[in-house]
Short mmCIF file of C-alpha atoms and ligand atoms in Angstrom, two decimals:
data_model
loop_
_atom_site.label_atom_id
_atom_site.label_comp_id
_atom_site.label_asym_id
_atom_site.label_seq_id
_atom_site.Cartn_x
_atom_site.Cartn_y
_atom_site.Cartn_z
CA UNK A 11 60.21 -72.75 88.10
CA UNK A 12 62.37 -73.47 84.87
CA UNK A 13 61.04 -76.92 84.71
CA UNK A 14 57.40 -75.77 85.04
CA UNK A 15 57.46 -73.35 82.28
CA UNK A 16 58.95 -75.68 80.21
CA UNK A 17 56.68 -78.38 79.91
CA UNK A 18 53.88 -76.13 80.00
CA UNK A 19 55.32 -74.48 76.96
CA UNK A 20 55.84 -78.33 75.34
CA UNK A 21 52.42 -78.79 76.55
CA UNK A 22 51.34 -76.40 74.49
CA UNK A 23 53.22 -76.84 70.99
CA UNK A 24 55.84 -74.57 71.91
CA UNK A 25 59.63 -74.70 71.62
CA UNK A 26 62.94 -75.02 74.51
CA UNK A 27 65.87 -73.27 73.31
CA UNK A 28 69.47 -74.94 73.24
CA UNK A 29 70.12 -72.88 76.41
CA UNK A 30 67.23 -74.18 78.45
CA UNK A 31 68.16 -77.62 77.49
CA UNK A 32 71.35 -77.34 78.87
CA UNK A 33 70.00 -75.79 82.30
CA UNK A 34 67.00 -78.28 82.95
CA UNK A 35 69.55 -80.91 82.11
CA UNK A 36 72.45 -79.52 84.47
CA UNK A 37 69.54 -79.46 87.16
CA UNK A 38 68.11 -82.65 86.60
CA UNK A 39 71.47 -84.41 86.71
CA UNK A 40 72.01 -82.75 90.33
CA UNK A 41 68.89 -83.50 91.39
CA UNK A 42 67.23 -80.06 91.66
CA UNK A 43 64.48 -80.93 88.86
CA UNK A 44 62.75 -84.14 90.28
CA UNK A 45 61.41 -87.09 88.42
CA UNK A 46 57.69 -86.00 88.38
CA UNK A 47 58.92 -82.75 86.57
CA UNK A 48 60.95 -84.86 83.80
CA UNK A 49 58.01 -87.41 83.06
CA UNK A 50 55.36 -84.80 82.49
CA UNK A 51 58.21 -82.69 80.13
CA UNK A 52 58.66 -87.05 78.83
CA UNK A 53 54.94 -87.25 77.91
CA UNK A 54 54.44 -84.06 76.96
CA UNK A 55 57.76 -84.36 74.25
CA UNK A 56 56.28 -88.18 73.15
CA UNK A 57 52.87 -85.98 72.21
CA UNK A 58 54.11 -83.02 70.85
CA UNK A 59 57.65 -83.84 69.57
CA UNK A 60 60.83 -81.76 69.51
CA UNK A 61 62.36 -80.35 66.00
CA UNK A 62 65.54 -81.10 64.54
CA UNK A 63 67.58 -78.66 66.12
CA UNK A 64 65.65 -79.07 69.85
CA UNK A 65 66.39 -83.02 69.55
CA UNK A 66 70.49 -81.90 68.94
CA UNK A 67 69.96 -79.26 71.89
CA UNK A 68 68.67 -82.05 74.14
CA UNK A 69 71.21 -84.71 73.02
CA UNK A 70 73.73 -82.30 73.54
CA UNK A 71 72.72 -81.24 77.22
CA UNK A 72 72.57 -84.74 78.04
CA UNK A 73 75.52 -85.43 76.64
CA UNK A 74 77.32 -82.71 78.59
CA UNK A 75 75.89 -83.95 81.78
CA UNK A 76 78.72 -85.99 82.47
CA UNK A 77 82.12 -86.93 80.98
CA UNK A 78 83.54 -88.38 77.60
CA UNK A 79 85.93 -90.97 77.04
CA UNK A 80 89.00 -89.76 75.38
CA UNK A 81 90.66 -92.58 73.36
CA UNK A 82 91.89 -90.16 70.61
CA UNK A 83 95.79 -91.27 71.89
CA UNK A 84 94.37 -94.73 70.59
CA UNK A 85 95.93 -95.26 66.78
CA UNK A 86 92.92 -97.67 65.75
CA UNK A 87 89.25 -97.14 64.73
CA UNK A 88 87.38 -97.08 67.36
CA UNK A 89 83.51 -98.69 66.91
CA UNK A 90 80.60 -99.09 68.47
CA UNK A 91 77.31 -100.92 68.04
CA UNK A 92 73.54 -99.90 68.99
CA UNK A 93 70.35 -101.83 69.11
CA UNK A 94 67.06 -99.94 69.31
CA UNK A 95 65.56 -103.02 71.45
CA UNK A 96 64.65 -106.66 71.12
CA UNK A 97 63.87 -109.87 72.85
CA UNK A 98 66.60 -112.53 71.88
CA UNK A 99 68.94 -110.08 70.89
CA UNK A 100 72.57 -111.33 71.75
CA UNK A 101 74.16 -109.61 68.64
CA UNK A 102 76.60 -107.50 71.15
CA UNK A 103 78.13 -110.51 73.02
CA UNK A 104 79.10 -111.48 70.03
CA UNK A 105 80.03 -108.97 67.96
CA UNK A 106 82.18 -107.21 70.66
CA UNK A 107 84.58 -109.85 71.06
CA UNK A 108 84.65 -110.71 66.97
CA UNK A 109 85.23 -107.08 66.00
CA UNK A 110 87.86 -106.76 68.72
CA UNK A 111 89.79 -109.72 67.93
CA UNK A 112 89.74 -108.22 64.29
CA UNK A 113 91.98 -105.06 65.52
CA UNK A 114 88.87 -102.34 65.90
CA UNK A 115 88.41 -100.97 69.43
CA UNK A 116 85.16 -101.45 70.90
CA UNK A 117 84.25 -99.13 74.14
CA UNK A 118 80.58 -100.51 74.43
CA UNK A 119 78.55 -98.98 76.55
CA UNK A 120 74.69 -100.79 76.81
CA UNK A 121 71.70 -100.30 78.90
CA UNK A 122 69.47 -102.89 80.58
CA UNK A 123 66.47 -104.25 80.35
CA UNK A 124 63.92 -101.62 79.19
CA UNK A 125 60.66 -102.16 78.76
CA UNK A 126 59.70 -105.87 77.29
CA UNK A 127 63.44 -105.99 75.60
CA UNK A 128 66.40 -107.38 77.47
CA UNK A 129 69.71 -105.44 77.72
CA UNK A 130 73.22 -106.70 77.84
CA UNK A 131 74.04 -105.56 80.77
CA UNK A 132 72.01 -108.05 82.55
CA UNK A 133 73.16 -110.83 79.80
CA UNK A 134 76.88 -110.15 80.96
CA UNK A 135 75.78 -110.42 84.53
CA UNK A 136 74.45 -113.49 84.56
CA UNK A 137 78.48 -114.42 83.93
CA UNK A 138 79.84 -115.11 87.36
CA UNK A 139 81.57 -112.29 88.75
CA UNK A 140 81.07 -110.17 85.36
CA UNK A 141 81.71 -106.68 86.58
CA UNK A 142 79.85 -103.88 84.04
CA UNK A 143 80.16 -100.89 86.83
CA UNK A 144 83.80 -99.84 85.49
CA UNK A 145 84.72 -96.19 86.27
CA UNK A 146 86.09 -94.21 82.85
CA UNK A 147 89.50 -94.69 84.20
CA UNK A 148 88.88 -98.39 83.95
CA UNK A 149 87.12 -98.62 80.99
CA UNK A 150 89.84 -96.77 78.86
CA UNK A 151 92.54 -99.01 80.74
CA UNK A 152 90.36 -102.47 79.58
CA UNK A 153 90.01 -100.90 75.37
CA UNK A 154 93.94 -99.82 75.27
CA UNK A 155 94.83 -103.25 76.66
CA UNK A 156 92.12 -105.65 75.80
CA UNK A 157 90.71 -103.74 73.10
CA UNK A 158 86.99 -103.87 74.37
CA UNK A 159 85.09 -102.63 77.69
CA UNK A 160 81.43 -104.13 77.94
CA UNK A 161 80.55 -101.54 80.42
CA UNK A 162 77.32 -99.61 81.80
CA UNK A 163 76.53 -95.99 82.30
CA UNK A 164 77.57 -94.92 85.42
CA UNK A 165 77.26 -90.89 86.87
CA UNK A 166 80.16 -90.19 84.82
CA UNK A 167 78.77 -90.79 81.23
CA UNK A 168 75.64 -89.44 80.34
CA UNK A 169 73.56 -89.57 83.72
CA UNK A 170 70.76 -87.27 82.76
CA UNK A 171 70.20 -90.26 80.44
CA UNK A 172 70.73 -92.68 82.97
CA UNK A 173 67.76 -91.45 85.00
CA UNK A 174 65.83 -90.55 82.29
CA UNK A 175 65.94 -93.98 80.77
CA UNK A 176 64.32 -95.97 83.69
CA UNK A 177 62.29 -92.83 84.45
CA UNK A 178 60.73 -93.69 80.49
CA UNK A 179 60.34 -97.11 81.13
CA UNK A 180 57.96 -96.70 84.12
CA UNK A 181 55.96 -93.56 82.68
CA UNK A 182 55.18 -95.01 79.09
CA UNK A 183 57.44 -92.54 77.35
CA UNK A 184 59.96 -94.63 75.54
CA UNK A 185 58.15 -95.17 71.89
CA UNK A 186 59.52 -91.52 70.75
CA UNK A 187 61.45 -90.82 68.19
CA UNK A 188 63.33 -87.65 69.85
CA UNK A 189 63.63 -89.25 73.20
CA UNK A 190 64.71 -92.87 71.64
CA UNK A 191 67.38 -90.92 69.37
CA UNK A 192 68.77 -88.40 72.26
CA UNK A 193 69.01 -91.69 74.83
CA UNK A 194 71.49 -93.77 72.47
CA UNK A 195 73.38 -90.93 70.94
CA UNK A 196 73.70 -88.65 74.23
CA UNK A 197 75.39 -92.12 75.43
CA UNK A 198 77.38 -93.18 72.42
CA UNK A 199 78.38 -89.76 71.08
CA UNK A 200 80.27 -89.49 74.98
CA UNK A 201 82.34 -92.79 74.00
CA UNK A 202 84.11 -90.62 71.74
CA UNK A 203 83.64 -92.81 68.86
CA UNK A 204 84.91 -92.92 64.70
CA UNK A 205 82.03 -94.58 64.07
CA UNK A 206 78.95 -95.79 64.87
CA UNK A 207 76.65 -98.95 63.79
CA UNK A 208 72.96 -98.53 64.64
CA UNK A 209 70.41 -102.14 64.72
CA UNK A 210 67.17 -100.35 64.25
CA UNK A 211 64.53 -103.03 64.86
CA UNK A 212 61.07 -102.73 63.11
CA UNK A 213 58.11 -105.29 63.67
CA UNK A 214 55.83 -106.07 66.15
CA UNK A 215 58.30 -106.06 69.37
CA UNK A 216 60.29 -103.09 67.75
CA UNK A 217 59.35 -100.10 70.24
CA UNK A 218 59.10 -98.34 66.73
CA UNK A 219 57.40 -101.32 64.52
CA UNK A 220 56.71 -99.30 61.81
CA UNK A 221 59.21 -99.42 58.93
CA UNK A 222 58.77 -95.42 58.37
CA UNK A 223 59.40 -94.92 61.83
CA UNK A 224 62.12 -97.16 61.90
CA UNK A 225 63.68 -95.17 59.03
CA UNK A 226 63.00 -92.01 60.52
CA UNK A 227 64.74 -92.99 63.68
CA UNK A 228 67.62 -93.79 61.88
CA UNK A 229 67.70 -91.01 60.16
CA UNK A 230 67.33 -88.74 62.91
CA UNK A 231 70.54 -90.70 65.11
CA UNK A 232 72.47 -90.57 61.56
CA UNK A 233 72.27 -86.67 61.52
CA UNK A 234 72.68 -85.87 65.05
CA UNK A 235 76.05 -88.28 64.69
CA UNK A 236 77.20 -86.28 61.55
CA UNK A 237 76.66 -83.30 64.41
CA UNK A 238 79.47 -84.17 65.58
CA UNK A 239 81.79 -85.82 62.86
CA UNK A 240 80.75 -89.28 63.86
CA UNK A 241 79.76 -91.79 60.48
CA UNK A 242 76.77 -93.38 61.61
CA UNK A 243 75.33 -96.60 59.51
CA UNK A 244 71.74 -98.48 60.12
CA UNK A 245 70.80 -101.29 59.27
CA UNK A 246 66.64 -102.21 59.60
CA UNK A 247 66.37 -105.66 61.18
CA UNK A 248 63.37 -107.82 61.77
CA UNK A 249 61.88 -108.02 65.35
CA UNK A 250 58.51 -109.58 64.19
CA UNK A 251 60.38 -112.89 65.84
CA UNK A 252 62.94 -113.25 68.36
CA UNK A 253 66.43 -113.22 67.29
CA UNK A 254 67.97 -117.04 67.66
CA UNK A 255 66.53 -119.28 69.64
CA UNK A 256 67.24 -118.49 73.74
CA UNK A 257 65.33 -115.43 75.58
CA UNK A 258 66.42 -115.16 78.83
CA UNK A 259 70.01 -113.80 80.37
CA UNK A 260 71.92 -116.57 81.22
CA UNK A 261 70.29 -118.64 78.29
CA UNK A 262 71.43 -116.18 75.64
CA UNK A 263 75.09 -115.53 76.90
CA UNK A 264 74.94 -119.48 76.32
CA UNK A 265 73.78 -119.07 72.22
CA UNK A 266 76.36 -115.85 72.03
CA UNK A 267 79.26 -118.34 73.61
CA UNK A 268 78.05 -120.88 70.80
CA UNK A 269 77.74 -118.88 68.34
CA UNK A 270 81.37 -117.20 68.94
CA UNK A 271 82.38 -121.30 68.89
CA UNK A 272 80.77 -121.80 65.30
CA UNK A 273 77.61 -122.70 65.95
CA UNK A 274 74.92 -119.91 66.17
CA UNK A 275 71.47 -119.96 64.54
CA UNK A 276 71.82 -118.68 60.84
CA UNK A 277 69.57 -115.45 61.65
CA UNK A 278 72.02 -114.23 64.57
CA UNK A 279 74.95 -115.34 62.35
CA UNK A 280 73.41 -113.21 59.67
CA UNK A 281 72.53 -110.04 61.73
CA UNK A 282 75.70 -110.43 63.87
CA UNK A 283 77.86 -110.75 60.08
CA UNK A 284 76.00 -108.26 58.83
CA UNK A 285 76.72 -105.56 61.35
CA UNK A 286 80.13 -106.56 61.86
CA UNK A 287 81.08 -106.16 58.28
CA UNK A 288 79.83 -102.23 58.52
CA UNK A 289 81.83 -101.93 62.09
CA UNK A 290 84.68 -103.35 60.61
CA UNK A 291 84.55 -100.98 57.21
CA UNK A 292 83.58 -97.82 59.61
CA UNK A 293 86.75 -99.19 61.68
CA UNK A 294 89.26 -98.82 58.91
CA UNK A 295 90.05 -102.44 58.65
CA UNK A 296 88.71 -103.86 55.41
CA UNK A 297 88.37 -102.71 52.55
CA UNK A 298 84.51 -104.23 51.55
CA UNK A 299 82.04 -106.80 52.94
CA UNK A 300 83.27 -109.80 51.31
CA UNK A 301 86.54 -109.66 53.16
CA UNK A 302 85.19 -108.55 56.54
CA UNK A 303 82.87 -111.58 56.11
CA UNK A 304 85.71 -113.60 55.20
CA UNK A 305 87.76 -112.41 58.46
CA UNK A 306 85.04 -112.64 60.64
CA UNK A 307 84.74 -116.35 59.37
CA UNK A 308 88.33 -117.05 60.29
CA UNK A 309 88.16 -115.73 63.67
CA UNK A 310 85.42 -117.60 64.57
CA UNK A 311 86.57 -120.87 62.99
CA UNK A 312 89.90 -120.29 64.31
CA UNK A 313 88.72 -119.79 67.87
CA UNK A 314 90.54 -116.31 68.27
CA UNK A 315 86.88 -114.37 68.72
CA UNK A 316 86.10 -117.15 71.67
CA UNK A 317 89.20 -116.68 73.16
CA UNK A 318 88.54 -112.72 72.94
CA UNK A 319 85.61 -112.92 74.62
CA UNK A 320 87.23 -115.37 77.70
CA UNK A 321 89.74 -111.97 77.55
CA UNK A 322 87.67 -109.51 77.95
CA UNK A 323 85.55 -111.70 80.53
CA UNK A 324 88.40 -112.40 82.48
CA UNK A 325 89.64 -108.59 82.15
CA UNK A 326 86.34 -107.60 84.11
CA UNK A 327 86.26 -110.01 86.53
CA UNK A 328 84.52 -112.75 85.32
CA UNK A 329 84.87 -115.98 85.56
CA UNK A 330 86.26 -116.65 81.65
CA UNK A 331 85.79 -120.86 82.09
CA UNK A 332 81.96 -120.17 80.52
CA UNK A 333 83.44 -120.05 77.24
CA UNK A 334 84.78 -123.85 77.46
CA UNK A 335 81.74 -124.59 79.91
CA UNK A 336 78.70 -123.13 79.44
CA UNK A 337 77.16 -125.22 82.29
CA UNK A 338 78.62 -122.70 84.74
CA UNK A 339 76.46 -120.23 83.71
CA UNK A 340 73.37 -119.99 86.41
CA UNK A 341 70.64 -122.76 85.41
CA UNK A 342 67.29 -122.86 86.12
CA UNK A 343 65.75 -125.53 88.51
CA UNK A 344 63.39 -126.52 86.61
CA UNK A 345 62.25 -126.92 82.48
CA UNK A 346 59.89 -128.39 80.46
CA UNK A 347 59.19 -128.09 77.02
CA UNK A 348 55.93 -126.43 75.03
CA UNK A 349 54.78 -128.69 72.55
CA UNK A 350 52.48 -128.37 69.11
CA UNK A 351 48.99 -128.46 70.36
CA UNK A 352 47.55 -129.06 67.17
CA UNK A 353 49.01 -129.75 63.46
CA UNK A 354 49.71 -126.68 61.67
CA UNK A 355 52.15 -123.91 60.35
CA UNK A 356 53.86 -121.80 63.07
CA UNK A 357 52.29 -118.16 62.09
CA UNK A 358 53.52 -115.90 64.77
CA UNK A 359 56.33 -116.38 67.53
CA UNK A 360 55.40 -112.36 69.24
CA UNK A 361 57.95 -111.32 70.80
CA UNK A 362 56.82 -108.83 73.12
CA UNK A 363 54.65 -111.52 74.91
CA UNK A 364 58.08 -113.26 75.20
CA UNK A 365 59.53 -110.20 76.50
CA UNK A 366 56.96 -109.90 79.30
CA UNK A 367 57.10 -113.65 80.04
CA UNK A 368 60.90 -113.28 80.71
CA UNK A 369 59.86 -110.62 83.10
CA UNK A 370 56.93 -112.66 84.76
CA UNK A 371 59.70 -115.42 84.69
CA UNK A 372 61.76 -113.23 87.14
CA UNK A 373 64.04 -112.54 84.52
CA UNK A 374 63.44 -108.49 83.92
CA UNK A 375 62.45 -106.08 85.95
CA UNK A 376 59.09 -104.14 86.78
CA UNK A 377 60.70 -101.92 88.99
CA UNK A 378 63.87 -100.59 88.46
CA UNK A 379 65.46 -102.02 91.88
CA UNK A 380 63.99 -105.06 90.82
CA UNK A 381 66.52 -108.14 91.60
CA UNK A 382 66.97 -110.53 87.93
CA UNK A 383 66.77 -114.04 88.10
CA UNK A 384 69.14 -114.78 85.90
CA UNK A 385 68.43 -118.18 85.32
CA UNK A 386 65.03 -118.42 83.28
CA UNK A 387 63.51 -117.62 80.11
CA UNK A 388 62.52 -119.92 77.40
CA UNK A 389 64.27 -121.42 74.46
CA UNK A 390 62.18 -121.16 71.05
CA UNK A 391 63.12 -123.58 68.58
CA UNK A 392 59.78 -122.93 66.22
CA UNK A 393 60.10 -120.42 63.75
CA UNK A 394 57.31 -118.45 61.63
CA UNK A 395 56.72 -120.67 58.71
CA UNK A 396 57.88 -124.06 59.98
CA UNK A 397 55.52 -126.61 59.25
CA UNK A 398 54.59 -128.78 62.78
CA UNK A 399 52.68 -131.87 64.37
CA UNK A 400 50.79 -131.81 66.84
CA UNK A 401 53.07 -133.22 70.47
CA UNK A 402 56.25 -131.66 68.70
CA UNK A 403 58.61 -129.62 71.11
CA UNK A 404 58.26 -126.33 69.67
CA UNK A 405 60.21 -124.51 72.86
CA UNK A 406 61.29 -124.91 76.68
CA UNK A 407 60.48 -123.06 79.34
CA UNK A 408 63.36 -122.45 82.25
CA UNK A 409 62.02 -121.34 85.62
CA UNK A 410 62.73 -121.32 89.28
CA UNK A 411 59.77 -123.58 90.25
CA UNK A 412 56.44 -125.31 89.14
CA UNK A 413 54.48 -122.18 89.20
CA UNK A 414 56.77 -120.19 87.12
CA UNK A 415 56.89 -123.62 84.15
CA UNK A 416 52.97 -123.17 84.51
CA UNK A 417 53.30 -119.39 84.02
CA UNK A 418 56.10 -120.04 80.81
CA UNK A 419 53.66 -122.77 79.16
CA UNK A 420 50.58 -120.15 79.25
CA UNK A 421 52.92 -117.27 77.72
CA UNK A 422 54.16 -119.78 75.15
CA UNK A 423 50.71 -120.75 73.93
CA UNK A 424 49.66 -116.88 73.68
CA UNK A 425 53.04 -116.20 71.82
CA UNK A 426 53.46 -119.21 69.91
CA UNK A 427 50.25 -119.24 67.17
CA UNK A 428 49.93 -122.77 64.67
CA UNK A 429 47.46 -121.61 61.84
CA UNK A 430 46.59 -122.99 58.50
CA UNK A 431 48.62 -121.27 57.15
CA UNK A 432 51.38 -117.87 57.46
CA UNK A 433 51.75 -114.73 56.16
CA UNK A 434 55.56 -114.48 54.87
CA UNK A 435 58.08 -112.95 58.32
CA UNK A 436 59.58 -109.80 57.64
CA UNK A 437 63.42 -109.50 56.07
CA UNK A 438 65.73 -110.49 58.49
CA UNK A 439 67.81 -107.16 57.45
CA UNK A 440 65.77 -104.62 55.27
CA UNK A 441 67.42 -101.53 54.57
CA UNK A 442 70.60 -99.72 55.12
CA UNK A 443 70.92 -95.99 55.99
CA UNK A 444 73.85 -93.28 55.71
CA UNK A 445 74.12 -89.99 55.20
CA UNK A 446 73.99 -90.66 51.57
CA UNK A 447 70.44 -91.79 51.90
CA UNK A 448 68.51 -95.21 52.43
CA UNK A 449 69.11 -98.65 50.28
CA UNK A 450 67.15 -101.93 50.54
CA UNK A 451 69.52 -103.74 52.14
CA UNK A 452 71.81 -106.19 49.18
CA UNK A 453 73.53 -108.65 51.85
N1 URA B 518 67.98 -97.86 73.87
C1 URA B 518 68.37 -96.72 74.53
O1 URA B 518 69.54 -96.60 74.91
N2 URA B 518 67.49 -95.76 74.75
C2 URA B 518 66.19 -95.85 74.34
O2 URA B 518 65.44 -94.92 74.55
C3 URA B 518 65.77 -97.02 73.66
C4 URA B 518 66.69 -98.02 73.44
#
């Protein structure tokens, strides 16, 4: 009946109190409340919002549906990292092993593929016997002796957001501000974190493209992290492009295993740099951005943050030769590459048409017991405002057979558009948000 009255009353305009958050949550997570009940409460919260203090009550029921990691007996910063969403968007492979190496502890816990956006739990699987189901036990084992743990959700952290997540994905719900801010910090804030660093994307494959929105989100996950004494940072980054050049699982633990070898695309290196530096500063270990640049740098050039990530690979099961072989990694059967079909500027690479292609591909899911191919996806090499002929390779399509390179080429000529000319991209990284306030982001 509880669940009932309370989506009526959200129906309506009304308010749920902190205590009927906490009960609908309790019986949602033992399966009392069923899914119907929570996607009609879902819509009726993406219409009608919650306020401040209902989005804390909610984060905090969800939070409490399941365990915490306790690292306090740790004696080093311990960081995560958060992206709202994107299609290309490696930054975690990468970052988790760089940060680590640098002597912050990372517990990351990530999601998978929602909506047209990939997730890293799928990129790590696509590493041969990459294990992301750890139990807490595990996971705390893997930071204190590894100093990372790449791991999922599983019914011990967070499961009311666990269900609710793919529950959002198939009901249209996830492009909410309250629901987008109570699914990463009900998550995070149970990793029992000293800090936080949030990737809020804005632009046309952003689920929140708008930069107010974007702002607002962040400003919404910073406060409900100050909640509970956890410093929270955001940076705004562009998702008006893909991030790097591969889309696709398999394809993009390949760039992220480059780029942790010195050579990434200059926008991941920038993004990936960028929020690095703040995990590093939340972390305790630097003292500004210059030097956590600097260090970050060295451990790339020096090979210590590739041989962190064969570590941690290794430490969960996988098979850590990817690093020094990326050919191991699952390959498609068969590729062929999109070229220019007329002269022209590149205007537009979308990347939710990329997103969905990926999916079409085989390589996300529709449903949620949907099996990932994690082979395919396409490699873009043509970026908004590049200047091209007509019959030049502008990207490559990597699919299981002739019908699926058919299927990439038609997605690629929707999502790649040659004009006259371009409107200018948006900022890679925009703005910076904190407690204190917002900043256009300096570099
Ligand atoms: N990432 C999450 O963890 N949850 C959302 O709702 C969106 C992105």
């Amino acid at each position: 009946m509880l669940a009932r009255t309370l989506i009526e009353r959200k129906r309506d305009g009304g308010r749920i109190t902190s205590s009927e958050w906490r009960t609908l949550m309790q019986r949602y997570g033992s399966g009392e409340v069923p899914d119907y009940q929570m996607a009609a409460l879902a819509m009726a919260i993406f219409f009608n919002g919650l306020d401040r203090s209902e989005i804390g009550a909610m984060t905090d029921a969800m939070l409490r549906s399941g365990a915490s990691l306790d690292l306090t007996h740790l004696r080093v910063g311990r960081v995560d990292k958060h992206s709202t969403g994107g299609v290309g968007d490696k930054v975690s492979l990468v970052l988790a092993p760089l940060v680590a190496c640098l002597g912050v502890a990372v517990p990351m816990m990530s999601g998978r593929g929602l909506g047209h956006t990939g997730g890293t739990l799928d990129k790590l699987e696509a590493i041969p016997g990459f294990r992301t189901d750890l139990s807490l036990n595990e996971a705390i084992r893997l930071v204190e002796r590894v100093g990372c743990a790449l791991i999922g959700q599983t019914n011990e952290i967070a499961p009311a957001d666990r269900r609710l997540y793919a529950l959002r994905d198939a009901t249209a719900t996830v492009e909410s501000i309250p629901l987008i801010s109570a699914s990463i910090m009900s998550k995070k804030l149970a990793e029992g974190l000293t800090g936080l660093v949030l990737d809020v994307k804005r632009g046309s494959g952003a689920f929140l493209p708008e930069l107010d929105r974007g702002l607002a989100l962040a400003q919404t996950m910073i406060d409900l992290g100050a909640d509970y004494g956890c410093p929270v940072v955001a940076l705004l980054t562009a998702m008006d492009r893909p991030l790097g050049r591969a889309c696709g699982n398999a394809l993009e633990v390949e760039e992220a295993i480059m780029a942790l070898r010195g050579d990434g695309p200059a926008d991941l290196m920038s993004v990936t740099y960028a929020l690095g530096a703040e995990m590093l500063l939340l972390g305790g270990v630097v003292a500004d951005r210059d030097e956590a640049r600097r260090r970050m740098e060295v451990a790339i050039s020096s090979g210590k943050a590739a041989a962190k990530f064969e570590e941690i690979i290794a430490a969960q099961g996988g098979n850590p030769a990817v690093v020094e072989d990326p050919s191991l990694l699952p390959q498609a059967v068969e590729c062929e590459l999109f070229l220019a079909p007329r002269d022209g500027v590149v205007a537009h690479v979308e990347p939710r048409a990329i997103g969905r292609g990926i999916t079409m591909l085989g390589g996300g899911r529709t449903k949620v017991e949907d099996v990932v191919d994690p082979s395919v996806g396409f490699v873009i090499t043509a970026r908004p405002g590049d200047i091209v002929r007509a019959g030049e390779p502008l990207a490559t399509v990597f699919a299981r057979d002739r019908d699926g390179v058919a299927g990439g080429l038609a997605v690629l000529r929707e999502a790649i558009r040659i004009a006259d000319d371009a409107e200018p991209p948006l900022p890679l990284i925009s703005h910076r948000v904190t407690e204190a306030g917002v900043e256009v982001y300096d570099g």
